[in-house]
PDB file of N, CA and C in Angstrom:
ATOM      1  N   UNK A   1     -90.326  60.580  72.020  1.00  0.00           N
ATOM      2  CA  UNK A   1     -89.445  59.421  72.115  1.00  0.00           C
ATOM      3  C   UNK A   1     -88.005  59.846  71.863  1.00  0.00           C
ATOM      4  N   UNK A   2     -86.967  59.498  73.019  1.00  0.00           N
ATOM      5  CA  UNK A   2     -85.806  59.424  72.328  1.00  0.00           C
ATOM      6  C   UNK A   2     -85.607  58.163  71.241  1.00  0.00           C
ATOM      7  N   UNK A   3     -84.709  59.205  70.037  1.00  0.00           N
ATOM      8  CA  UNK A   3     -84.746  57.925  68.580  1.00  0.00           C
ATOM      9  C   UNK A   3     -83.632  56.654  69.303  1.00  0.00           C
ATOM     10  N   UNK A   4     -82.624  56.660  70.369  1.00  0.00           N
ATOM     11  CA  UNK A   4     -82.105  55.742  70.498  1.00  0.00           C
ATOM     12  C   UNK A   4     -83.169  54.292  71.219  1.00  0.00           C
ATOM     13  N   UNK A   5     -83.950  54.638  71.845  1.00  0.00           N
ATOM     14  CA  UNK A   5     -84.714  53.454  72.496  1.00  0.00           C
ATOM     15  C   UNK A   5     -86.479  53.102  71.881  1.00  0.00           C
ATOM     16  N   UNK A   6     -86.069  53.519  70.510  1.00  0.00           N
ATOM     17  CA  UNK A   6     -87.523  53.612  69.716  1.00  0.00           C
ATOM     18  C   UNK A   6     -87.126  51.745  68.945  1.00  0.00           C
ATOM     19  N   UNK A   7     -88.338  51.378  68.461  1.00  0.00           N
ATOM     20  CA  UNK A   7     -88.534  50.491  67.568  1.00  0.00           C
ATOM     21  C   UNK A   7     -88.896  50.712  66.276  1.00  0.00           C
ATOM     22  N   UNK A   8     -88.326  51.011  65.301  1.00  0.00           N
ATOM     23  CA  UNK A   8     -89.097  51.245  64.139  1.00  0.00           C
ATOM     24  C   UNK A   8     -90.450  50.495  63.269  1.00  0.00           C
ATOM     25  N   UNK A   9     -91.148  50.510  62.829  1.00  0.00           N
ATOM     26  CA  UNK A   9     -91.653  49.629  62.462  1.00  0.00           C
ATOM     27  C   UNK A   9     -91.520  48.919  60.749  1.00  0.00           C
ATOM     28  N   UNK A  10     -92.555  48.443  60.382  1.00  0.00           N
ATOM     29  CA  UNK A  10     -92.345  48.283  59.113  1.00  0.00           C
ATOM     30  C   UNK A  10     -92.897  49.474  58.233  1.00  0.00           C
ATOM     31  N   UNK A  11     -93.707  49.870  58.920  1.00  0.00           N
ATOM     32  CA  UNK A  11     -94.993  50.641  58.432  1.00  0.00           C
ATOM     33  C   UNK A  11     -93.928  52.400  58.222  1.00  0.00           C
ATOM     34  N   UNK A  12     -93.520  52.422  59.158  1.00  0.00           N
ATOM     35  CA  UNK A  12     -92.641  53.597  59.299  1.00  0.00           C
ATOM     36  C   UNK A  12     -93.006  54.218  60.948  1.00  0.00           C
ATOM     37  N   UNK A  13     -93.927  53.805  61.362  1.00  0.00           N
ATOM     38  CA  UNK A  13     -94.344  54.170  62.980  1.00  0.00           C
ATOM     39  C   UNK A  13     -92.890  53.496  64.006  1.00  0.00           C
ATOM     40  N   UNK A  14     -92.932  54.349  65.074  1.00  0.00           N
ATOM     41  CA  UNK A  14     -92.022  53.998  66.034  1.00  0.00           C
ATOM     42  C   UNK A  14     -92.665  54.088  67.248  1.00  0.00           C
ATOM     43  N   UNK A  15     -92.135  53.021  68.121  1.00  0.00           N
ATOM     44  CA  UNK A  15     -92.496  52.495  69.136  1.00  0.00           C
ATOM     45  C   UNK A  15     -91.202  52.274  70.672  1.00  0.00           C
ATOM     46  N   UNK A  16     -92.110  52.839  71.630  1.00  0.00           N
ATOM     47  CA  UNK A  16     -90.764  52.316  72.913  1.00  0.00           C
ATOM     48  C   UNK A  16     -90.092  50.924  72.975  1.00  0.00           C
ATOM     49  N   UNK A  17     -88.853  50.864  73.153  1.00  0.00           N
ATOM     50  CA  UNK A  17     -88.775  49.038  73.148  1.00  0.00           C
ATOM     51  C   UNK A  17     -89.866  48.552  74.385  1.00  0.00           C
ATOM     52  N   UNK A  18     -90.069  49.249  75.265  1.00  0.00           N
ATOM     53  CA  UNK A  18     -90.500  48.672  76.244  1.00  0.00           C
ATOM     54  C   UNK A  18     -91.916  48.180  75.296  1.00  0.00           C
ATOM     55  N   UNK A  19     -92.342  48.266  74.417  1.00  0.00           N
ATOM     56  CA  UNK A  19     -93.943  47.682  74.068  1.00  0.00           C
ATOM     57  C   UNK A  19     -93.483  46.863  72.950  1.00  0.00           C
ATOM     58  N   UNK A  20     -92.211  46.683  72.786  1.00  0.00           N
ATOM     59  CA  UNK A  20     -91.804  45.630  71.659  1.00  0.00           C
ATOM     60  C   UNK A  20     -92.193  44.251  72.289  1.00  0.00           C
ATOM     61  N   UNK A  21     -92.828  43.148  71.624  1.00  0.00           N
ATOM     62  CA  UNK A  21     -92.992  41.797  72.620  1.00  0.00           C
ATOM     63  C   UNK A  21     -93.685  41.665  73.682  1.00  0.00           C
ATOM     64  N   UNK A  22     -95.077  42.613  74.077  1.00  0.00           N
ATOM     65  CA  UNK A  22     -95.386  42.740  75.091  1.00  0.00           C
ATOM     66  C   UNK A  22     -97.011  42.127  74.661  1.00  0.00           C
ATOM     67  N   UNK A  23     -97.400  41.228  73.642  1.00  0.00           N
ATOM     68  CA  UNK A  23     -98.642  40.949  73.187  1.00  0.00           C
ATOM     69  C   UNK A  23     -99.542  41.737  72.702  1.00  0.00           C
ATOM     70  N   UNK A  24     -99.030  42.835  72.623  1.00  0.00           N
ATOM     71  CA  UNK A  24     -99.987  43.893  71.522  1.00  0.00           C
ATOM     72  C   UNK A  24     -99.225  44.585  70.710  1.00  0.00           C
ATOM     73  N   UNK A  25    -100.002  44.565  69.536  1.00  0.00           N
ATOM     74  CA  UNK A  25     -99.520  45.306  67.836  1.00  0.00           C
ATOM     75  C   UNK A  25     -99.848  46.848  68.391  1.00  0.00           C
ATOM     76  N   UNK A  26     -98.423  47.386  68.729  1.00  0.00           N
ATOM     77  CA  UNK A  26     -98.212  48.889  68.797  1.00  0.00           C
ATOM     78  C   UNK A  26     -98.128  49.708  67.903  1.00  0.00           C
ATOM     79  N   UNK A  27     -97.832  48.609  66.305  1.00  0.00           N
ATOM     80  CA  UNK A  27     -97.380  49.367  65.743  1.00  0.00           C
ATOM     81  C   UNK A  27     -98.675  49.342  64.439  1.00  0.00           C
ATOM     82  N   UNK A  28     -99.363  48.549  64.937  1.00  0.00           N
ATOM     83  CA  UNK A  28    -100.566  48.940  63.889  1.00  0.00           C
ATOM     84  C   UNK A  28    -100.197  47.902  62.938  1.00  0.00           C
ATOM     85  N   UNK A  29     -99.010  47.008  62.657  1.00  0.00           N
ATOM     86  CA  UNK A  29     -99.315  46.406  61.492  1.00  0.00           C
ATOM     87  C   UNK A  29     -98.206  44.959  61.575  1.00  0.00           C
ATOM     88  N   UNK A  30     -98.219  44.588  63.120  1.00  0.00           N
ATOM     89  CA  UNK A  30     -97.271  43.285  64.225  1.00  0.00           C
ATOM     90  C   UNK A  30     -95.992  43.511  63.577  1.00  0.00           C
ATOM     91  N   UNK A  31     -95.636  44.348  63.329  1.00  0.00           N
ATOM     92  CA  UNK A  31     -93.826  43.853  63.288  1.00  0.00           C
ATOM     93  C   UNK A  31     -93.428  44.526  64.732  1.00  0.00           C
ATOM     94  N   UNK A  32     -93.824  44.754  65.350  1.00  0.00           N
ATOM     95  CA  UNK A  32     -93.027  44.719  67.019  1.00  0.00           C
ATOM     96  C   UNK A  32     -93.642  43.172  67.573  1.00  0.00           C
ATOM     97  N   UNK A  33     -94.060  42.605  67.047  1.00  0.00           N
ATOM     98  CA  UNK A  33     -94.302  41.446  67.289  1.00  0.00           C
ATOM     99  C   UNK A  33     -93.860  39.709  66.800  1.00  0.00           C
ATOM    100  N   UNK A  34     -93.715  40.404  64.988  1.00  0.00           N
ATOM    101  CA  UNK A  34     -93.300  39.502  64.848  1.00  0.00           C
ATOM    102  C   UNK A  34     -91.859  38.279  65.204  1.00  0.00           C
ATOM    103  N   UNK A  35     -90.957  38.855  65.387  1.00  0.00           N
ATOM    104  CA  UNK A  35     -90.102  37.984  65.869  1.00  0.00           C
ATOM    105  C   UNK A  35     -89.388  37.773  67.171  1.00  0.00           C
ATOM    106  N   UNK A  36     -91.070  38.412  68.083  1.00  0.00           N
ATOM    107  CA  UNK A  36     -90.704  37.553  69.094  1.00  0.00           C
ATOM    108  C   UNK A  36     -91.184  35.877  69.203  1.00  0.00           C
ATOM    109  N   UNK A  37     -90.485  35.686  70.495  1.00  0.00           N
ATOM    110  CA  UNK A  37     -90.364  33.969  71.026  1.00  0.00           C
ATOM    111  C   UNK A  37     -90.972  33.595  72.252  1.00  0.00           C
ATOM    112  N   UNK A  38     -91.878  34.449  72.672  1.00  0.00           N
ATOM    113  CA  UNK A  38     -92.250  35.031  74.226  1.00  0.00           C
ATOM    114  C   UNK A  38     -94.208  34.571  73.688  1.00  0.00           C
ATOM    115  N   UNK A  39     -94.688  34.435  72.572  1.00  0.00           N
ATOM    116  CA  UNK A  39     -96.355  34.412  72.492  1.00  0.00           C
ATOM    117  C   UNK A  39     -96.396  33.304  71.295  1.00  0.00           C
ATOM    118  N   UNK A  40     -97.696  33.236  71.157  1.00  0.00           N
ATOM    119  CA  UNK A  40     -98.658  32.457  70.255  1.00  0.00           C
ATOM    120  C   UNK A  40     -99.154  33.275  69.422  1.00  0.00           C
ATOM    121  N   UNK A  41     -99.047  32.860  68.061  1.00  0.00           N
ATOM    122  CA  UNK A  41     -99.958  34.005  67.239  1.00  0.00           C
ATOM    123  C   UNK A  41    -101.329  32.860  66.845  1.00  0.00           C
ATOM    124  N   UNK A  42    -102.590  33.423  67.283  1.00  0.00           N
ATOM    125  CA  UNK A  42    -103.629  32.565  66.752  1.00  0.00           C
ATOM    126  C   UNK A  42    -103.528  32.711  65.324  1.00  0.00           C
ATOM    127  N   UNK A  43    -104.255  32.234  65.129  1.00  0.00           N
ATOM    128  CA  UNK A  43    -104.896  31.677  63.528  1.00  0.00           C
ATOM    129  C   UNK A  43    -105.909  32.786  63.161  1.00  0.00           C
ATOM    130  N   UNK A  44    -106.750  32.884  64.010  1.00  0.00           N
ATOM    131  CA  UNK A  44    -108.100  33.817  63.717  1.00  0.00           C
ATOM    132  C   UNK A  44    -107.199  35.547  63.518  1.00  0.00           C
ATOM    133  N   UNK A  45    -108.153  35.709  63.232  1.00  0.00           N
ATOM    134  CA  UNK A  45    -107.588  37.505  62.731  1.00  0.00           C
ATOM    135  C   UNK A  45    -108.596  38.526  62.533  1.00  0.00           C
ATOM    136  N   UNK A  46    -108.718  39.236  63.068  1.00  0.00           N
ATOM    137  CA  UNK A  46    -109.487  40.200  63.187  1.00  0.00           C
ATOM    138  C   UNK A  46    -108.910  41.490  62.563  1.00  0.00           C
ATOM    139  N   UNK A  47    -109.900  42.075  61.817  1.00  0.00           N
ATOM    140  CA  UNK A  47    -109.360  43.381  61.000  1.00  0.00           C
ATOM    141  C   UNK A  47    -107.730  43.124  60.501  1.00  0.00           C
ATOM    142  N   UNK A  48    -107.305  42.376  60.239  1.00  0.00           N
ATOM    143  CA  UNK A  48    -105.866  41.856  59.568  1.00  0.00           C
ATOM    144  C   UNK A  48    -104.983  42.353  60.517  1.00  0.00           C
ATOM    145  N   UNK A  49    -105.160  42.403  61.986  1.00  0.00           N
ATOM    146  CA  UNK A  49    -104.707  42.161  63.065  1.00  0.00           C
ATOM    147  C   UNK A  49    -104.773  40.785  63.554  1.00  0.00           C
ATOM    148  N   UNK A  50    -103.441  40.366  64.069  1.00  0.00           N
ATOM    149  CA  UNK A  50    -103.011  39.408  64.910  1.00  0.00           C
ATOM    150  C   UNK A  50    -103.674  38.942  65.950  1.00  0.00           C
ATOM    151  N   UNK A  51    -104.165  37.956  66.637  1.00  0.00           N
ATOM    152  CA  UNK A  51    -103.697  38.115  68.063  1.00  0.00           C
ATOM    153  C   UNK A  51    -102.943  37.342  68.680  1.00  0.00           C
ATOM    154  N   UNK A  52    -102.659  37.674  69.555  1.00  0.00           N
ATOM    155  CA  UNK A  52    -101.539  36.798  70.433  1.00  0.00           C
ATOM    156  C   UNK A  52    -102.016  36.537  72.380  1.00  0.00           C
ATOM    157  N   UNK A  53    -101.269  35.692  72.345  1.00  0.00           N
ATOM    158  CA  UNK A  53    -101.324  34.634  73.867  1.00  0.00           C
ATOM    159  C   UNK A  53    -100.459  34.695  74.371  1.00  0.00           C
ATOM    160  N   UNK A  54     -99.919  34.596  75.451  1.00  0.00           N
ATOM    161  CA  UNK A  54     -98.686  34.386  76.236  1.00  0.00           C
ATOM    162  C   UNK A  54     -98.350  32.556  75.670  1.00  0.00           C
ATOM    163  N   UNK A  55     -96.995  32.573  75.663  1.00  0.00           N
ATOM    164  CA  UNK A  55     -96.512  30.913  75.735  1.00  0.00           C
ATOM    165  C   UNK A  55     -97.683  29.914  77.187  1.00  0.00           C
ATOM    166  N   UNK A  56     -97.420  30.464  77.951  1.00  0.00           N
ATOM    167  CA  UNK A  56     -97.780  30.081  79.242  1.00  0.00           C
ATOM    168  C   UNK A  56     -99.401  29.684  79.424  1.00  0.00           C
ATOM    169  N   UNK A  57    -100.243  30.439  77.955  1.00  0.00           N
ATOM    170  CA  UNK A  57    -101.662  30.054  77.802  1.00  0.00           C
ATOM    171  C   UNK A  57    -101.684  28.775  76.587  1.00  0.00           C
ATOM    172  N   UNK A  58    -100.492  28.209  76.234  1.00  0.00           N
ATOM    173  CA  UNK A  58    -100.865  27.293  75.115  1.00  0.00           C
ATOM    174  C   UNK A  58    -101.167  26.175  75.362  1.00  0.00           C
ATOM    175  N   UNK A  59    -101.922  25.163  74.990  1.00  0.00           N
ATOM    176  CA  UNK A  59    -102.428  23.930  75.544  1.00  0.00           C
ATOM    177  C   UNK A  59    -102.524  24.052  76.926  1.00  0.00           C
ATOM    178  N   UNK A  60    -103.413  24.746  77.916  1.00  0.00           N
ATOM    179  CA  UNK A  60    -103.074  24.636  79.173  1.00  0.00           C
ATOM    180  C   UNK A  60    -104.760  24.356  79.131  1.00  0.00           C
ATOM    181  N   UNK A  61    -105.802  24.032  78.668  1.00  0.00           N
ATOM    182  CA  UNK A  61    -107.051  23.516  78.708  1.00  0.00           C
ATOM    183  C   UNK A  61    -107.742  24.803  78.558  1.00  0.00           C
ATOM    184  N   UNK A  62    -107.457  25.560  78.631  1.00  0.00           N
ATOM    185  CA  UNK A  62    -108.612  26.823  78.253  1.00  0.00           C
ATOM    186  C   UNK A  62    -108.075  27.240  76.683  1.00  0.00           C
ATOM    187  N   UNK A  63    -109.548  27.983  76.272  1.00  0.00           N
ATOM    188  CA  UNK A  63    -109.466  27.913  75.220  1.00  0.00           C
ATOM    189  C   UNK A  63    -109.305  30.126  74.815  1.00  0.00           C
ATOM    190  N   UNK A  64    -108.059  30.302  74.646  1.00  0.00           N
ATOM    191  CA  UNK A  64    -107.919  31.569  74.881  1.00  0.00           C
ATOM    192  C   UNK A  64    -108.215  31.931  73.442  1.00  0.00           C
ATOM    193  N   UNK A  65    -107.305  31.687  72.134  1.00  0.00           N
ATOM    194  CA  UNK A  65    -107.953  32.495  70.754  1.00  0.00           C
ATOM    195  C   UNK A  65    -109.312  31.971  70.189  1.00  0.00           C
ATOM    196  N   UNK A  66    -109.748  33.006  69.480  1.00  0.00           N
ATOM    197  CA  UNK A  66    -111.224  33.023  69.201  1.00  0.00           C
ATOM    198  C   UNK A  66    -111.041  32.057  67.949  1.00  0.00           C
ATOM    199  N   UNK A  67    -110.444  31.027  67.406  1.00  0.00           N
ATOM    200  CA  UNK A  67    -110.517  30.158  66.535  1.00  0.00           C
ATOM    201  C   UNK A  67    -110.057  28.924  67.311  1.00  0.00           C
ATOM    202  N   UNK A  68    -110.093  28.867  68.392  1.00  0.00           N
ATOM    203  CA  UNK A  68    -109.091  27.953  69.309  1.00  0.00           C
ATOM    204  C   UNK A  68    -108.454  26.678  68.776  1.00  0.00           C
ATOM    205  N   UNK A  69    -107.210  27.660  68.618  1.00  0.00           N
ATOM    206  CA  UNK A  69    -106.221  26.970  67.848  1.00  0.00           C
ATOM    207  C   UNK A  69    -104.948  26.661  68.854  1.00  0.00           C
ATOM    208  N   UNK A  70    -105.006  27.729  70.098  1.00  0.00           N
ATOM    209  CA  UNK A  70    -104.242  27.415  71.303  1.00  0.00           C
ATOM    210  C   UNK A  70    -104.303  25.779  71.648  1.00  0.00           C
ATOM    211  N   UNK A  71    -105.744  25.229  71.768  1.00  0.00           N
ATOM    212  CA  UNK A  71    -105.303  24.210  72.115  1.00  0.00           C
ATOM    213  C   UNK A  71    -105.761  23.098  70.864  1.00  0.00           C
ATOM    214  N   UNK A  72    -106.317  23.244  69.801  1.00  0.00           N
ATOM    215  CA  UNK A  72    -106.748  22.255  69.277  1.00  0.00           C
ATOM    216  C   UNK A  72    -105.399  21.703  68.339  1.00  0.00           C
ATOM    217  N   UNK A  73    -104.363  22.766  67.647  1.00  0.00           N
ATOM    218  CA  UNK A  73    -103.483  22.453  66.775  1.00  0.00           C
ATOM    219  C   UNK A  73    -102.098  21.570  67.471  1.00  0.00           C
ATOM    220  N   UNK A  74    -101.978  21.997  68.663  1.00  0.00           N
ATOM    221  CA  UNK A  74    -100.984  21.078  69.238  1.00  0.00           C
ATOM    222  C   UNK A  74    -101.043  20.615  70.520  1.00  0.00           C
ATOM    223  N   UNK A  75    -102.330  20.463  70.781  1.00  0.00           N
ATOM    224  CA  UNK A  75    -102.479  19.765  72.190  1.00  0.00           C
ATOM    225  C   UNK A  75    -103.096  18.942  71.933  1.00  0.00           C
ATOM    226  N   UNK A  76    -103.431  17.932  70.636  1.00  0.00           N
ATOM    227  CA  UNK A  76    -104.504  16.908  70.414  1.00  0.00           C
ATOM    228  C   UNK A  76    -103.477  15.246  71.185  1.00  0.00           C
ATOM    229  N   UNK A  77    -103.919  14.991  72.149  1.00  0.00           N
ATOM    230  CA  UNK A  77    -103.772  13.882  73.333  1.00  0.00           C
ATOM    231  C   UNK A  77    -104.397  12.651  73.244  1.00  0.00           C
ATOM    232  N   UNK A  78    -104.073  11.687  72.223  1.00  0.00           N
ATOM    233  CA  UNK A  78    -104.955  10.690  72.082  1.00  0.00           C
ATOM    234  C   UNK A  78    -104.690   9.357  73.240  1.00  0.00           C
ATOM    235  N   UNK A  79    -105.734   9.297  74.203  1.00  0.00           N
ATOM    236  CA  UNK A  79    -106.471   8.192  74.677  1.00  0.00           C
ATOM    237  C   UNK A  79    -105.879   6.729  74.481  1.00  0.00           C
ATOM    238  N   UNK A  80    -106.662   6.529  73.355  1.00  0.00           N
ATOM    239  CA  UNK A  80    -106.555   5.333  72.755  1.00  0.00           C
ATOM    240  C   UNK A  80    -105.985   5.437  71.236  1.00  0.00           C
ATOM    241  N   UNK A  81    -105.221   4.851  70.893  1.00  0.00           N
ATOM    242  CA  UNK A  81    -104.800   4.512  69.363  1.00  0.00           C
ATOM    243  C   UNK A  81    -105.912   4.417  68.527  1.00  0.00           C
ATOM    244  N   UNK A  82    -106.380   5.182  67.389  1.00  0.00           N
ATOM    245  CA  UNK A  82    -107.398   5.122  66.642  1.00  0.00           C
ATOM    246  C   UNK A  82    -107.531   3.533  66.099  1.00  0.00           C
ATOM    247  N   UNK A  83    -107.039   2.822  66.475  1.00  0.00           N
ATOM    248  CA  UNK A  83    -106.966   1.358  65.427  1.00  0.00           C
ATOM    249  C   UNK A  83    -107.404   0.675  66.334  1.00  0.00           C
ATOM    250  N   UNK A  84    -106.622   0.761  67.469  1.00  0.00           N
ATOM    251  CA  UNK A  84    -107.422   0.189  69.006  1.00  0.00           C
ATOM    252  C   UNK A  84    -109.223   0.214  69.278  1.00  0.00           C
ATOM    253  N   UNK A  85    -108.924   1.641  68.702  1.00  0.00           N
ATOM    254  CA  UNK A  85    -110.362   1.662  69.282  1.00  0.00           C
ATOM    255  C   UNK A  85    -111.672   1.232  68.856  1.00  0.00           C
ATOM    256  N   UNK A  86    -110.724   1.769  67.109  1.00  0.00           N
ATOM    257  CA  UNK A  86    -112.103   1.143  65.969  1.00  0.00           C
ATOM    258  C   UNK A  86    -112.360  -0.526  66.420  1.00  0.00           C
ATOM    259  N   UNK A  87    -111.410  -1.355  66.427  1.00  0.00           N
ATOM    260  CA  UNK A  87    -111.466  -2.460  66.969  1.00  0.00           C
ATOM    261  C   UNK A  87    -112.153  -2.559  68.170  1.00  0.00           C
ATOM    262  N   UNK A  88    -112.037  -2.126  69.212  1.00  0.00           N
ATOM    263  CA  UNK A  88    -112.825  -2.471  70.411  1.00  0.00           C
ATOM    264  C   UNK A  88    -114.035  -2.407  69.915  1.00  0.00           C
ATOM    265  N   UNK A  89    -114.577  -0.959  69.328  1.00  0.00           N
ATOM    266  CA  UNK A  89    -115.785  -0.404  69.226  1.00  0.00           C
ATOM    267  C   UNK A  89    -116.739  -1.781  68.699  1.00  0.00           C
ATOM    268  N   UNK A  90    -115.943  -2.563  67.353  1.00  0.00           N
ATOM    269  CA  UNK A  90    -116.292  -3.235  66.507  1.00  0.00           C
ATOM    270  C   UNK A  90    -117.070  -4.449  67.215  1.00  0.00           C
ATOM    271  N   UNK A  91    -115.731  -4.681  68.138  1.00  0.00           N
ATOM    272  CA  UNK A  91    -115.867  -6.416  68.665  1.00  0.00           C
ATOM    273  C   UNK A  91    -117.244  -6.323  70.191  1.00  0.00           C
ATOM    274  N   UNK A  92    -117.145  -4.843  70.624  1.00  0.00           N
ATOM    275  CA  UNK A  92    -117.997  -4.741  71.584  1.00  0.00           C
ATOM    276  C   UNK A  92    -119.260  -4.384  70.715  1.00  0.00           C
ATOM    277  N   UNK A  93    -119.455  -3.643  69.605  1.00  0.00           N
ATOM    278  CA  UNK A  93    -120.825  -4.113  69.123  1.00  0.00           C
ATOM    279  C   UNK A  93    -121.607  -5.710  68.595  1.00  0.00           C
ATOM    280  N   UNK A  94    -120.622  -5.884  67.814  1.00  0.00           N
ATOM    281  CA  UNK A  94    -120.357  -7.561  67.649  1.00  0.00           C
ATOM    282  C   UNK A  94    -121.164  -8.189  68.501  1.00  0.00           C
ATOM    283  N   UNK A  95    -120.527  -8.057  69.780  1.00  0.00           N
ATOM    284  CA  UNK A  95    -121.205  -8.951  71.144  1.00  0.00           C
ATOM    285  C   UNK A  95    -122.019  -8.620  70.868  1.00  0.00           C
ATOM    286  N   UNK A  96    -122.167  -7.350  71.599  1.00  0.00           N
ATOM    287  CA  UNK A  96    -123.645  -7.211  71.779  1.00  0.00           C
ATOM    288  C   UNK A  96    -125.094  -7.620  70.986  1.00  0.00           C
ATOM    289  N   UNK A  97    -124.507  -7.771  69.704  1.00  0.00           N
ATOM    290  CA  UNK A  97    -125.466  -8.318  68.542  1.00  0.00           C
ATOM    291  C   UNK A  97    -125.687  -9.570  68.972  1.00  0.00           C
ATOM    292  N   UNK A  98    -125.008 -10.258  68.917  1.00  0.00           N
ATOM    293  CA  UNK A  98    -124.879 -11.921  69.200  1.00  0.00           C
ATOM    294  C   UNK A  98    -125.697 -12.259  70.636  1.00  0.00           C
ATOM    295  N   UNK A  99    -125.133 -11.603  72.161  1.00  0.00           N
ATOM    296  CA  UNK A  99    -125.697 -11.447  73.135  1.00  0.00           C
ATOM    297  C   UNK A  99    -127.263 -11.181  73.176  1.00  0.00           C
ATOM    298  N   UNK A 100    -127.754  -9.825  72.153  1.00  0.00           N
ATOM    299  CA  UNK A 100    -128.804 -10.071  72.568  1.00  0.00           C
ATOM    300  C   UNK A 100    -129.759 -10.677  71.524  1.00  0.00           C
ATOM    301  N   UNK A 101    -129.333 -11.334  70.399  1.00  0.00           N
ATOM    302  CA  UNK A 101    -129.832 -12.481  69.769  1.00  0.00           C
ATOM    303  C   UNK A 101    -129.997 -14.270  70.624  1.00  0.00           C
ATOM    304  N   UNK A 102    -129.101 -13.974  71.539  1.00  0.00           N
ATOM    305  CA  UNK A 102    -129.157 -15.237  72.372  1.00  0.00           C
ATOM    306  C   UNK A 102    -129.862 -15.166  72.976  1.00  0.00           C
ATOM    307  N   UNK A 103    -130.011 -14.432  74.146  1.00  0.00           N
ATOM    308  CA  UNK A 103    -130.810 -14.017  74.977  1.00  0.00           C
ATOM    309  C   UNK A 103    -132.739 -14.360  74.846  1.00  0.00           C
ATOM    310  N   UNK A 104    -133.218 -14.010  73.897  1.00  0.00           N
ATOM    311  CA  UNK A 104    -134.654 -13.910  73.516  1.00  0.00           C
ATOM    312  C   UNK A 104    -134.600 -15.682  73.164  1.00  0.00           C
ATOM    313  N   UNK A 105    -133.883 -16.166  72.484  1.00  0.00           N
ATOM    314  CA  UNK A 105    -134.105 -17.076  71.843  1.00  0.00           C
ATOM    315  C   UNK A 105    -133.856 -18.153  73.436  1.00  0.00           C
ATOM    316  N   UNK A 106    -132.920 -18.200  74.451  1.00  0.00           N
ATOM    317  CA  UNK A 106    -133.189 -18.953  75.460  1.00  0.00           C
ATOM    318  C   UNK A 106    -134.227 -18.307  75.898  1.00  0.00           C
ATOM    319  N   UNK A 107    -134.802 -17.385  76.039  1.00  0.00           N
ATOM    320  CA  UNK A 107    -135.876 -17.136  76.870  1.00  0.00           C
ATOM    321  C   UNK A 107    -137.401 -17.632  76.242  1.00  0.00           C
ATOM    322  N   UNK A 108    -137.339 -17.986  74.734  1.00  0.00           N
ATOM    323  CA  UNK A 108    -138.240 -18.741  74.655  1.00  0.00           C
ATOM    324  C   UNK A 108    -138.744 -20.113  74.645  1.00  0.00           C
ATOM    325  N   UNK A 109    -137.235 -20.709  74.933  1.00  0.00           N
ATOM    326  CA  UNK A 109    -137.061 -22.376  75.416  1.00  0.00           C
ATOM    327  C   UNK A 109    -137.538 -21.961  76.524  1.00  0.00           C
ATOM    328  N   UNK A 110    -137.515 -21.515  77.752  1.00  0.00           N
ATOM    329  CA  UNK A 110    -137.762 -21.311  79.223  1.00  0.00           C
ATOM    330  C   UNK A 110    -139.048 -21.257  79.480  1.00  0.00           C
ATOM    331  N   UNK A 111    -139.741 -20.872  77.978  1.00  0.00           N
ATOM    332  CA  UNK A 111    -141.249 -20.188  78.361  1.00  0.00           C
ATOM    333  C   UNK A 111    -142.399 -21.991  78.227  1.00  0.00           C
ATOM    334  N   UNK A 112    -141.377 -22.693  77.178  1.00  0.00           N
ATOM    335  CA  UNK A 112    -142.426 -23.594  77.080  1.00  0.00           C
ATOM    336  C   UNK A 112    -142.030 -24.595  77.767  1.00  0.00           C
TER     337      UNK A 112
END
């Protein structure tokens, strides 16, 4: 390596810039990684290694880190308003209780 286009690390290892930010720990211990702005660092960790995603894999519906945290930590997309729904859920069981308590009971006026 020429020392002008090396990366040092933390560790004391040096690295080409060209593998600085490129989604893999070159240097054995992510500081050519850490402050880039270019990936995702999952959550999960393997051997007290990192891993990382491209920006471009985050919330995009696949599930790229092995703790899938790509999409569960900031892609959660709610539907319906949790208050909405408990309510619907409520008033549509409701009926249905009532509905099919009615039901049997005209059908045994009908029978006689």
């Amino acid at each position: 390596f020429e020392m002008v286009n090396v990366f040092t690390c933390a560790n004391g290892n040096c690295v080409p810039y060209s593998q600085v930010c490129n989604l893999v720990d070159d240097c054995g211990d992510g500081t050519d990684e850490d402050s880039c702005n270019n990936h995702f660092v999952c959550n999960y960790q393997s051997s007290f290694k990192n891993s990382y995603i491209p920006l471009s894999s985050l919330c995009d519906g696949k599930y790229d880190c092995l703790d899938l945290s790509d999409e569960t930590s900031c892609c959660q997309r709610q539907l319906i308003n949790d208050v909405v729904l408990k309510v619907s859920s409520w008033f549509i069981g409701t009926l249905s209780m009532v509905l099919n308590g009615i039901i049997p009971v005209r059908n045994l006026y009908t029978i006689k």
